[in-house]
Coordinates of C-alpha atoms and ligand atoms in Angstrom, one line a residue:
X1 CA 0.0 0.0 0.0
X2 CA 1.3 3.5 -0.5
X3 CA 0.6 6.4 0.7
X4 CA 1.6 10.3 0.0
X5 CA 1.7 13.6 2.6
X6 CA 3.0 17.1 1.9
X7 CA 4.2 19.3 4.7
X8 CA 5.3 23.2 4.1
X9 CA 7.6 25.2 6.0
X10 CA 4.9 28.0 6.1
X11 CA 1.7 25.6 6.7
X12 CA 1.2 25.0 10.7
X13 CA -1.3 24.6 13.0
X14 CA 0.1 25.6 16.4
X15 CA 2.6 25.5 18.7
X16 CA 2.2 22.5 21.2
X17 CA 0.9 24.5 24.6
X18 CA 3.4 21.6 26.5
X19 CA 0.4 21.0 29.1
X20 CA -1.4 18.7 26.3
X21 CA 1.1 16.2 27.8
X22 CA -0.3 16.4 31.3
X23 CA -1.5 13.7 33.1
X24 CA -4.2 12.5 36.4
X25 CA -4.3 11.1 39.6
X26 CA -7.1 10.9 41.4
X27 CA -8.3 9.6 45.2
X28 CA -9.1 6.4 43.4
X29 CA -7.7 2.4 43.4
X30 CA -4.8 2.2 43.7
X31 CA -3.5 5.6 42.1
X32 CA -2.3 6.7 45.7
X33 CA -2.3 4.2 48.2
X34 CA -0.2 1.3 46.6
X35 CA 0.5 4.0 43.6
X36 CA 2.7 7.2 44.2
X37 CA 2.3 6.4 47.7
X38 CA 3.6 3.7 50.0
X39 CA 5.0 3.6 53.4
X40 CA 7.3 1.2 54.6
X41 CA 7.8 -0.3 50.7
X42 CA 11.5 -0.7 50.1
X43 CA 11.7 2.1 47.7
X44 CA 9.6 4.8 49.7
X45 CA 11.4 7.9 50.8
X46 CA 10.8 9.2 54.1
X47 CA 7.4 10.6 53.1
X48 CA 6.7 7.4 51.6
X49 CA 6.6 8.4 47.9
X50 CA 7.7 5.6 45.9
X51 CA 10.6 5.8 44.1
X52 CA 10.4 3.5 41.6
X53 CA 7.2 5.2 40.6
X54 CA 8.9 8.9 40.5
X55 CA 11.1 7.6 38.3
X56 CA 9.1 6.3 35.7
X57 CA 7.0 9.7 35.5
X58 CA 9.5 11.6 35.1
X59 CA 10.6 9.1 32.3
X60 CA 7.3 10.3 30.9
X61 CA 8.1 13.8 32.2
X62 CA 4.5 15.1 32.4
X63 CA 4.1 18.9 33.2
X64 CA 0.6 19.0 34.8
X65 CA -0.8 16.3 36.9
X66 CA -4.6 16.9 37.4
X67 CA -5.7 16.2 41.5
X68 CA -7.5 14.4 43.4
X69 CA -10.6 13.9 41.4
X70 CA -12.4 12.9 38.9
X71 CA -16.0 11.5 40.6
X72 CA -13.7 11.9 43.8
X73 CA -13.8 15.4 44.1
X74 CA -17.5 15.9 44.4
X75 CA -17.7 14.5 47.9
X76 CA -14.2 16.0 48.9
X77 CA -13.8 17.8 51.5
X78 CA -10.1 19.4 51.4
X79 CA -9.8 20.8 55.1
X80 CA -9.9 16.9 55.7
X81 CA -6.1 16.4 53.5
X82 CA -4.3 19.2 55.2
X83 CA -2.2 19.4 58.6
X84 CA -1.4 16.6 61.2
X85 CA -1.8 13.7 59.6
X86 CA -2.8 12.4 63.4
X87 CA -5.8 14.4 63.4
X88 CA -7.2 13.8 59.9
X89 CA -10.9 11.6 59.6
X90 CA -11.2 8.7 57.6
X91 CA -14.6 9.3 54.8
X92 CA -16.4 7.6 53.2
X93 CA -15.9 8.2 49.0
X94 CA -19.3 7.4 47.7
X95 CA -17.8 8.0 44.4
X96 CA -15.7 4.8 44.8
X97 CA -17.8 3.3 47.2
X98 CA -14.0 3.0 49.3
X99 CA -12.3 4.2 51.9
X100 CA -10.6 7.5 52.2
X101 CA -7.8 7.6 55.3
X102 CA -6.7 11.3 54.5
X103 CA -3.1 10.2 55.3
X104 CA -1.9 11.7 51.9
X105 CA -3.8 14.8 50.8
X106 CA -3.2 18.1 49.5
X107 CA -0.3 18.8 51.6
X108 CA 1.0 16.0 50.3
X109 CA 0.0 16.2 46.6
X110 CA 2.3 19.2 46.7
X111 CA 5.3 17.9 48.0
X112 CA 5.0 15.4 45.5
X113 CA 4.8 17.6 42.4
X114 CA 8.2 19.0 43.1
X115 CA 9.9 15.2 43.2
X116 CA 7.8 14.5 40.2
X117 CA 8.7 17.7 38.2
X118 CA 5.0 18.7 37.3
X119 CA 2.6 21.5 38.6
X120 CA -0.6 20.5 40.2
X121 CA -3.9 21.4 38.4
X122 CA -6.2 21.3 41.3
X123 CA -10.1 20.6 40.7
X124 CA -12.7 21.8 43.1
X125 CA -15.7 20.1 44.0
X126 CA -18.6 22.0 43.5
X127 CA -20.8 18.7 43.7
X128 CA -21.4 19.2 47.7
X129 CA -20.0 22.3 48.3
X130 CA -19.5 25.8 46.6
X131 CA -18.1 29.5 46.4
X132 CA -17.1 29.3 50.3
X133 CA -15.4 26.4 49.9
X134 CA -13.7 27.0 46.8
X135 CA -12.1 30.5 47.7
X136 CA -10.9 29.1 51.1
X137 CA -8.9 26.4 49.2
X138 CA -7.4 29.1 46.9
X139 CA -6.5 31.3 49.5
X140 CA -4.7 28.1 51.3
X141 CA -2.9 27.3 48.6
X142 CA -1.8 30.3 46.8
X143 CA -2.0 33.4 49.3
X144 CA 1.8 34.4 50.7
X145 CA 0.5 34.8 54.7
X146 CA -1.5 37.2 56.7
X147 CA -4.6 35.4 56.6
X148 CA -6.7 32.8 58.4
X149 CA -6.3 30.1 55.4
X150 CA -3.0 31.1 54.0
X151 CA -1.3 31.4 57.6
X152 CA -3.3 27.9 58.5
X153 CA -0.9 26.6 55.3
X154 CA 2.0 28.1 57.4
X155 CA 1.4 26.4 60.4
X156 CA 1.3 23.1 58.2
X157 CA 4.9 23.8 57.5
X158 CA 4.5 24.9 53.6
X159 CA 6.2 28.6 54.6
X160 CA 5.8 29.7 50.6
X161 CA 2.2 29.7 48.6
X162 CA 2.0 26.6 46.4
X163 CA 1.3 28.7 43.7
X164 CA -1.4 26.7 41.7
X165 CA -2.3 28.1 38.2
X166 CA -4.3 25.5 37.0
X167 CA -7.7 25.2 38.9
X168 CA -10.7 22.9 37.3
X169 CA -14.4 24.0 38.2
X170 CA -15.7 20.9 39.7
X171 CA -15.6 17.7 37.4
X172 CA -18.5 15.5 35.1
X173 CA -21.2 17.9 36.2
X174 CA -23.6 16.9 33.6
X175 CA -23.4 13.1 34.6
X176 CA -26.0 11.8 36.7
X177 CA -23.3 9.4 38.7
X178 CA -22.3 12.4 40.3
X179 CA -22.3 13.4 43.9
X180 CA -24.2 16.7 43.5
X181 CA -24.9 16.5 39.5
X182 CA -26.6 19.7 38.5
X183 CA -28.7 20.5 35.2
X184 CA -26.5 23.2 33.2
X185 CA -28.3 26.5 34.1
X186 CA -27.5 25.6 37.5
X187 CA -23.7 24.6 37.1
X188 CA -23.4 27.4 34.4
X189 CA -24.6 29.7 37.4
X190 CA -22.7 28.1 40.2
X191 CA -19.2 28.0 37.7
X192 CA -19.8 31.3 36.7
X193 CA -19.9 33.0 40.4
X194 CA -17.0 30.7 41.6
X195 CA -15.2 31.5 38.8
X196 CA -15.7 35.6 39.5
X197 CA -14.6 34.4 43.4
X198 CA -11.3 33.1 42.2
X199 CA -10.7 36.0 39.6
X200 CA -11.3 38.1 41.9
X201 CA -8.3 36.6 44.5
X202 CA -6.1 36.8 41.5
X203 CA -7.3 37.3 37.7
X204 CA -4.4 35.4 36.3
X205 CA -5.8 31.7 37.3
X206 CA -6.9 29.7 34.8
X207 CA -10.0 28.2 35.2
X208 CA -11.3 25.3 33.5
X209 CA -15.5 24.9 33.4
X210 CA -16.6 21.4 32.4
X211 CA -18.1 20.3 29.3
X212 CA -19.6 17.0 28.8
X213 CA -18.7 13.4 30.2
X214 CA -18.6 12.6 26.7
X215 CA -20.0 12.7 23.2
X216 CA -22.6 10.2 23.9
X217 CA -24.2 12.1 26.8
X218 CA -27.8 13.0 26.0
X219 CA -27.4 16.2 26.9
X220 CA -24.2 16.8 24.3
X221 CA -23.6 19.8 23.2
X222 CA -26.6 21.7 24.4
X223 CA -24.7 21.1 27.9
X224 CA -21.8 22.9 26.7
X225 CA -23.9 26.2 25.1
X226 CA -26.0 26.6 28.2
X227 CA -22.8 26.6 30.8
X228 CA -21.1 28.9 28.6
X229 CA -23.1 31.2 28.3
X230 CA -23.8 31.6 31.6
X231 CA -19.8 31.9 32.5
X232 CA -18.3 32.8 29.1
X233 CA -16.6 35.8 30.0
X234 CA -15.6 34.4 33.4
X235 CA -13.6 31.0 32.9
X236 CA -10.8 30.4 30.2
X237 CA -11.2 26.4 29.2
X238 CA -13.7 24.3 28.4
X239 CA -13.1 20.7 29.3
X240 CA -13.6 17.3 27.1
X241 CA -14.1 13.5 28.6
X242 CA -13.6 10.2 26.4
X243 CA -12.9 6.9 27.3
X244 CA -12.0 4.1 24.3
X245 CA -12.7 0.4 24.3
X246 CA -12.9 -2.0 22.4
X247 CA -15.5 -4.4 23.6
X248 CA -16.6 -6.3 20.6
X249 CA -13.6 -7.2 19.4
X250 CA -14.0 -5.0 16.2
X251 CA -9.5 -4.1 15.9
X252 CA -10.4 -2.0 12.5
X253 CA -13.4 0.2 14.4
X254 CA -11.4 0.6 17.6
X255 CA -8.2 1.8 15.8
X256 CA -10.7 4.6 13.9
X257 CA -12.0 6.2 17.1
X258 CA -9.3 8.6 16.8
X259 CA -11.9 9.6 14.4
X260 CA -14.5 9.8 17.1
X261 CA -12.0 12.1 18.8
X262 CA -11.9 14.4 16.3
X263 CA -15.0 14.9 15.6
X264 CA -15.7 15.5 19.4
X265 CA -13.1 18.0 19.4
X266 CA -14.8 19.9 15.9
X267 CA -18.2 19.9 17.4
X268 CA -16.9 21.9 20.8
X269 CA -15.2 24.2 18.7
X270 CA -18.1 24.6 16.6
X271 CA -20.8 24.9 20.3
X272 CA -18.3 27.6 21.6
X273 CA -17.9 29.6 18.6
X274 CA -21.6 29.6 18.3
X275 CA -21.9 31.0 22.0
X276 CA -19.0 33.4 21.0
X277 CA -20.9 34.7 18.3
X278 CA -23.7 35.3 20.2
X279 CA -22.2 37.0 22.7
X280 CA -20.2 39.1 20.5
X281 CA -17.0 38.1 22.4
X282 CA -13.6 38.9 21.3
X283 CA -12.3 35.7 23.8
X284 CA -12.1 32.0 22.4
X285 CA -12.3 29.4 24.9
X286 CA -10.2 26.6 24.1
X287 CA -9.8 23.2 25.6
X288 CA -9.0 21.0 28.4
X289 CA -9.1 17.4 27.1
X290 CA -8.5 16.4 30.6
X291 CA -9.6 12.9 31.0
X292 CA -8.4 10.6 27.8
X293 CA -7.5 6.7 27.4
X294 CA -8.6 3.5 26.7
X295 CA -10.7 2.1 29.2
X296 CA -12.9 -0.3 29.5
X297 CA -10.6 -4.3 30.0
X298 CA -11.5 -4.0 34.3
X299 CA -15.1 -3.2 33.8
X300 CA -16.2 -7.0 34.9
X301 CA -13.6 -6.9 37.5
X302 CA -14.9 -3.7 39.3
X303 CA -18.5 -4.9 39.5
X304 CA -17.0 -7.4 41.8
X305 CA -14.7 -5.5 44.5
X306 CA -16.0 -5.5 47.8
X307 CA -16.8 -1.8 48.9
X308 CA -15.4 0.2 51.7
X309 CA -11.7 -0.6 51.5
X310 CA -8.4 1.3 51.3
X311 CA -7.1 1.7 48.4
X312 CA -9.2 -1.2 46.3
X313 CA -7.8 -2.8 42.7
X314 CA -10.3 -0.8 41.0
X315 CA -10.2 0.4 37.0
X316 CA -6.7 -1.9 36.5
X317 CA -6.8 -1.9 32.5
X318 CA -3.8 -4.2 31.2
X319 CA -3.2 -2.9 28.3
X320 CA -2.6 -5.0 25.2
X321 CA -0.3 -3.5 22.2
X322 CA -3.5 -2.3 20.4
X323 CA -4.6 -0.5 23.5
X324 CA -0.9 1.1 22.4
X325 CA -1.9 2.1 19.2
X326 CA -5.1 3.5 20.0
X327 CA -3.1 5.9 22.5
X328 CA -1.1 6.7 19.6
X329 CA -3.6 7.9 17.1
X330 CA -5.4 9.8 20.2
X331 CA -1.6 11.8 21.0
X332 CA -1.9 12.3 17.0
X333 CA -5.0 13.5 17.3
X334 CA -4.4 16.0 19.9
X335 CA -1.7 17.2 18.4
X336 CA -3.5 17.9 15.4
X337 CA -5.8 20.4 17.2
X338 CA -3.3 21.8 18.9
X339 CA -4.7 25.5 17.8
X340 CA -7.7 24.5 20.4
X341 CA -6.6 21.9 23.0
X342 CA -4.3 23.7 25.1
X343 CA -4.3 21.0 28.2
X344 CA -4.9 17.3 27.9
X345 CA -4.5 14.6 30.9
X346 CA -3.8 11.1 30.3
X347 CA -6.5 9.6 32.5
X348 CA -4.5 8.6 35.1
X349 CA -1.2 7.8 35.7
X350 CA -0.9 5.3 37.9
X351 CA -2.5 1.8 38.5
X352 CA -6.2 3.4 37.5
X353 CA -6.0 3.4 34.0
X354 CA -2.7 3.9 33.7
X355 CA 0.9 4.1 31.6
X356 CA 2.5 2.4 35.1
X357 CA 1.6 -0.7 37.1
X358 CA 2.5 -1.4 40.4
X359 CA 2.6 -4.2 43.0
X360 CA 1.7 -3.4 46.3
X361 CA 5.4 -4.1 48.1
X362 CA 6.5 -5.0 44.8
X363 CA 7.9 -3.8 41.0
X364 CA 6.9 -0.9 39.1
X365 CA 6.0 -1.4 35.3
X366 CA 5.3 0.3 31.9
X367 CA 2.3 -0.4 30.0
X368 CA 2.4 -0.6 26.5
X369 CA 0.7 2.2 26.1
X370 CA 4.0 4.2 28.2
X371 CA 5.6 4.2 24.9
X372 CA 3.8 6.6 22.8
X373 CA 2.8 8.7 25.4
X374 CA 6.7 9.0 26.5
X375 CA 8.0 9.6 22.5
X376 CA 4.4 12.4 22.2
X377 CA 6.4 13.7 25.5
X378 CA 9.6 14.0 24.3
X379 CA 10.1 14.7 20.3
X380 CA 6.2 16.5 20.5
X381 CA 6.6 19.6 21.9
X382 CA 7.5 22.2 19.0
X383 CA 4.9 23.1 16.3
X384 CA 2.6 21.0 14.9
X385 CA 2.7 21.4 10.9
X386 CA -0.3 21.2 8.4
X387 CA 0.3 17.7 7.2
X388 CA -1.8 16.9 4.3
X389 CA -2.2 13.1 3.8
X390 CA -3.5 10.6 1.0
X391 CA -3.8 7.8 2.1
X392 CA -6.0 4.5 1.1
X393 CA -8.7 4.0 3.7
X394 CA -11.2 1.2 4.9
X395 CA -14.5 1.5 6.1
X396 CA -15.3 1.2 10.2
X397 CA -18.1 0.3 11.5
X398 CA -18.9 3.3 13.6
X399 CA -16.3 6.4 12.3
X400 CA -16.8 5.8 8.5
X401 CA -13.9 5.8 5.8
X402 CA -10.8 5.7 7.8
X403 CA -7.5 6.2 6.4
X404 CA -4.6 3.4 6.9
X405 CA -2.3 5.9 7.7
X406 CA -2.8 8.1 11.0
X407 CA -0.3 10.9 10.8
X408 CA 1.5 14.1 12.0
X409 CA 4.2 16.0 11.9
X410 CA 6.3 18.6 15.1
X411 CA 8.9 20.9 14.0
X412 CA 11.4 22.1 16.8
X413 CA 11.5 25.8 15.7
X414 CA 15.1 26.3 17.5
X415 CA 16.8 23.0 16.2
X416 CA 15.2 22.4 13.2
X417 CA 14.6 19.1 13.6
X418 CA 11.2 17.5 12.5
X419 CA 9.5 14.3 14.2
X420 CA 7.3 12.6 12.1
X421 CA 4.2 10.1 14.0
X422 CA 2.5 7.3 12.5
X423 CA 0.3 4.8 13.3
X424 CA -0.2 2.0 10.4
X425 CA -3.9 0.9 11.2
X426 CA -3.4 -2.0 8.5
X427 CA -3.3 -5.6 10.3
X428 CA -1.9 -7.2 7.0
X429 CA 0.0 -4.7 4.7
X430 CA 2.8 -2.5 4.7
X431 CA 2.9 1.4 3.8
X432 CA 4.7 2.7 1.9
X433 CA 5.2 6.5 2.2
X434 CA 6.0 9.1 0.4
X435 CA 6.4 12.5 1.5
X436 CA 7.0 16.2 0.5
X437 CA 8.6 18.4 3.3
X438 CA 8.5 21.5 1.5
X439 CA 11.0 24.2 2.7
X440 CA 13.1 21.7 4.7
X441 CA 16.1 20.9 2.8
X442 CA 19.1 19.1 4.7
X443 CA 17.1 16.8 7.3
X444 CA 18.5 13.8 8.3
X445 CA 17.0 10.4 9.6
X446 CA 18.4 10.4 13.3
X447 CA 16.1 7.7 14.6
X448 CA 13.5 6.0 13.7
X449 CA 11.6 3.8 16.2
X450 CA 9.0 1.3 16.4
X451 CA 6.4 0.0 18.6
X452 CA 5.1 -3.8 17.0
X453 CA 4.1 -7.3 18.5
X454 CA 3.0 -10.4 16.6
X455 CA 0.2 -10.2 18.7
X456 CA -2.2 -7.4 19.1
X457 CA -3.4 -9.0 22.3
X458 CA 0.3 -8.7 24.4
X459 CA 1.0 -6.9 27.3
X460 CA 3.5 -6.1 30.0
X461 CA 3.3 -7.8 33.5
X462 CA 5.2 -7.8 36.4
X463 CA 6.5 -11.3 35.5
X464 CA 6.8 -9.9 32.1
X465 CA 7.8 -6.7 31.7
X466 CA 9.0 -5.9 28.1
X467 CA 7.0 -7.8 26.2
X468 CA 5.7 -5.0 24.3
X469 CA 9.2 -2.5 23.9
X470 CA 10.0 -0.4 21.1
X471 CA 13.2 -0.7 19.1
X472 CA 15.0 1.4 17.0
X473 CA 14.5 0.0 13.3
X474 CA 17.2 0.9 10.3
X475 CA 16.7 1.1 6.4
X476 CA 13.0 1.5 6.8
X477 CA 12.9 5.6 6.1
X478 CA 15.4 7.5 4.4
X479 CA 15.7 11.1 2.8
X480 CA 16.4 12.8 -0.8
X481 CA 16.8 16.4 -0.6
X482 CA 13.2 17.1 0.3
X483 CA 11.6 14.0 -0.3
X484 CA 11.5 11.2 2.9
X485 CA 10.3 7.6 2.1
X486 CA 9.6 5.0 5.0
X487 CA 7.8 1.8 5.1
X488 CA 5.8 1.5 8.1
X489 CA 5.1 -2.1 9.0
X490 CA 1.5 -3.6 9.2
X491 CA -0.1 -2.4 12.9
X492 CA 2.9 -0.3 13.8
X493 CA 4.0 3.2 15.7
X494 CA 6.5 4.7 14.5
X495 CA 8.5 8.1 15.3
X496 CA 10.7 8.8 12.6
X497 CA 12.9 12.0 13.9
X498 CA 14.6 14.3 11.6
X499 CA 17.4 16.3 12.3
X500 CA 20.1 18.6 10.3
Ligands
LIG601 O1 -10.9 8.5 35.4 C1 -11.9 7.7 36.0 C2 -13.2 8.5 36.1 O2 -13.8 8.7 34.8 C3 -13.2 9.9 36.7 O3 -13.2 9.8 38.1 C4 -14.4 10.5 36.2 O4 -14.3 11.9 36.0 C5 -14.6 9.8 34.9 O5 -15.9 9.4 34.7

């Protein structure tokens, strides 16, 4: 099979806001307790963050790690995660239906962020709790001293502000599993005055309002136009939910629903436009994809945890090398709109639908689907070019003619280099492409790696930890003047990178 792009040197979409790499972790499974978080395992530090688990993130050296919620943060009560450890109450998460022992909370969260080199984008729960609540827990976190929250923060040790930019207003508001679900004209209402709390402590904050769970949600997109334009002028992203699976078996139709993302992203842009428009506004309000994965291998497994635990095995997706793919044409696809989707967050990081795997007291592993989201982290921050592709295509069952080849293409504006990703969706052929990269004369192939397994259906286990590794592949891409040729084997990621 063959198949053709063009890129030009004066054809881009955006530069890459380096957030669209963030990340989640969320009071949830095993994500803390067993997770980031584990006293008295050989590779805890004193404040028993593991180790082994630091080391892997910062592997994947994610920018923004979204905290503590997700469905968690609507029945969360954040006095309860600060100060003496001693004196904080166990709760009951309703959202989990588990446990919460408070003996790692925000205080902790923060110290964490500095050993994992990320910033914390903090969500608020405006399921039980509202405007009071909210501006309390900015002023903690971010006011120097000299008042009754921020000098609270003092007396807990943390002397300077933690200095939080990133603030989410509540989370999933429009689904009825909430804790404190609300119909839009009341969240619209409630964002829009919490928002104007928080602006008014400091008018630099950005504040993310949420859109819809996802796509599917009955009350998509009319959710979207009714919050926004009650708090249009007041927040500064809108956030986007999906969740992948592939639970009839169907490898062509779960491949496409990059697809599926796409046209979720076009369909916000085109709802918050509209409200734009209508409000004759000079702002655009661009995105948050903030949750984002494949999900959907522990379903049968959750129905059958017993409730009420610390920190239960809940939402443990193994992840099979097509799971790895599919995160690859979603990291494609975000890049892609990069002109729009400003933050993104690989929902979540660890154990809970997640790049790393843990045993409680034991090894720490990478999923298969670490890899792409560790190459999108390192050779995709730049500017995304216009890459126009023709490719041959198949028909899926639900996204419709889908092209073989899933593509794009970063240039590093102060080295020059070029990184070219590329998904081959064909289980049985080879592609064969040619491409144009107009205006970049002198490029040379410095690496080109790639992520393939015999099997679709292998994964990485703790017995088995690189079953699913990429390698570094030679003679498959090669380039004339302005003209690269690769062959990109059947079901394959590839990162070709370019430099002079
Ligand atoms: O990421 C898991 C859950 O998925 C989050 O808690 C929730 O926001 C979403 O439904």
């Amino acid at each position: 099979m063959k198949a053709k792009f063009l890129v030009d040197k004066e054809f881009r979409i955006a530069k890459v806001d380096d957030r669209v790499f963030g990340s989640f972790i969320e009071h949830l499974g095993r994500a803390v307790y067993g997770g980031i978080y584990e006293p008295g395992h050989p590779e805890a530090d004193k404040r028993g963050f593991r180790k082994d688990v630091l080391k892997l993130i910062k592997e994947l050296d994610v920018p923004v790690v979204r905290y503590p919620g997700g469905n968690y943060v609507s029945g969360f009560n954040w006095e309860d995660s600060v100060g003496p450890v001693a004196q904080r109450p166990s709760r009951l998460d309703l959202a989990w239906r588990a446990v919460e022992p408070n003996t790692f909370g925000l205080d902790e969260f923060m110290k964490w962020t500095k050993e994992a080199g990320t910033e914390a984008m903090m969500a608020i729960n405006l399921g039980t709790r509202g405007i009071d609540a909210a501006r309390n827990l900015v002023e903690y976190c971010n006011h120097p001293g000299g008042s009754y929250w921020s000098d609270l923060r003092k007396s807990h040790g943390a002397a300077d502000p933690y200095g939080i930019k990133l603030w989410c207003l509540g989370n999933e508001m429009d689904g009825p599993w909430q804790v404190g679900h609300k119909t839009a004209d009341e969240y619209g209402k409630l964002a829009n005055e919490v928002a104007k709390a928080i602006k008014l402590f400091d008018p630099s904050l950005e504040l993310v309002v949420c859109g819809s769970s996802n796509n599917q949600m009955p009350t998509f997109p009319d959710w979207e136009a009714t919050v926004l334009e009650n708090c249009y002028e007041s927040v500064d992203y809108l956030s986007l939910h999906n969740y992948y699976g592939n639970r009839d078996g169907d490898l062509p139709n779960f491949l496409a629903c990059s697809i599926g993302m796409d046209d979720f992203i076009k369909s916000v842009v085109a709802t918050c436009d509209f409200v734009k428009a209508k409000k004759r506004s000079r702002k655009t309000i661009n995105f948050s994809f903030d949750e984002w994965n494949v999900w959907f291998h522990s379903n049968d497994a959750d129905r059958k945890i017993e409730p009420w635990t610390v920190g239960p095995a809940l939402l443990e997706d193994v992840y099979t090398f097509e799971d790895a793919l599919v995160v690859g044409c979603l990291l494609i696809t975000l890049l892609k709109n990069a002109d729009r989707v400003k933050v993104a967050c690989l929902a979540q990081l660890v154990n809970v639908i997640a790049p790393i795997m843990t045993e409680n007291g034991g090894s720490a592993w990478r999923q298969t689907i670490f890899y792409p989201f560790l190459h999108a982290s390192k050779y995709g921050r730049g500017t995304v070019l216009d890459v126009k592709v023709d490719s041959p295509s198949y028909e899926s069952k639900q996204y419709g003619a889908t092209p073989f080849l899933e593509t794009t293409a970063v240039l590093d504006p102060e080295t020059g280099a070029i990184t070219v990703f590329a998904v081959n969706r064909s289980p049985t052929e080879a592609l064969e492409l040619e491409a144009v990269l107009g205006g970049f004369p002198g490029l040379k192939v410095a690496e080109h790696v790639e992520l393939h397994h015999a099997d679709p259906k292998a994964v990485n286990t703790a017995r088995k930890p690189n079953e699913v590794v990429p390698r570094t592949v030679s003679g498959k891409a090669k380039v004339d003047g302005e003209k690269l040729t690769a062959t990109f084997g059947p079901l394959s990621w590839n990162v070709i990178r370019l430099t002079k």
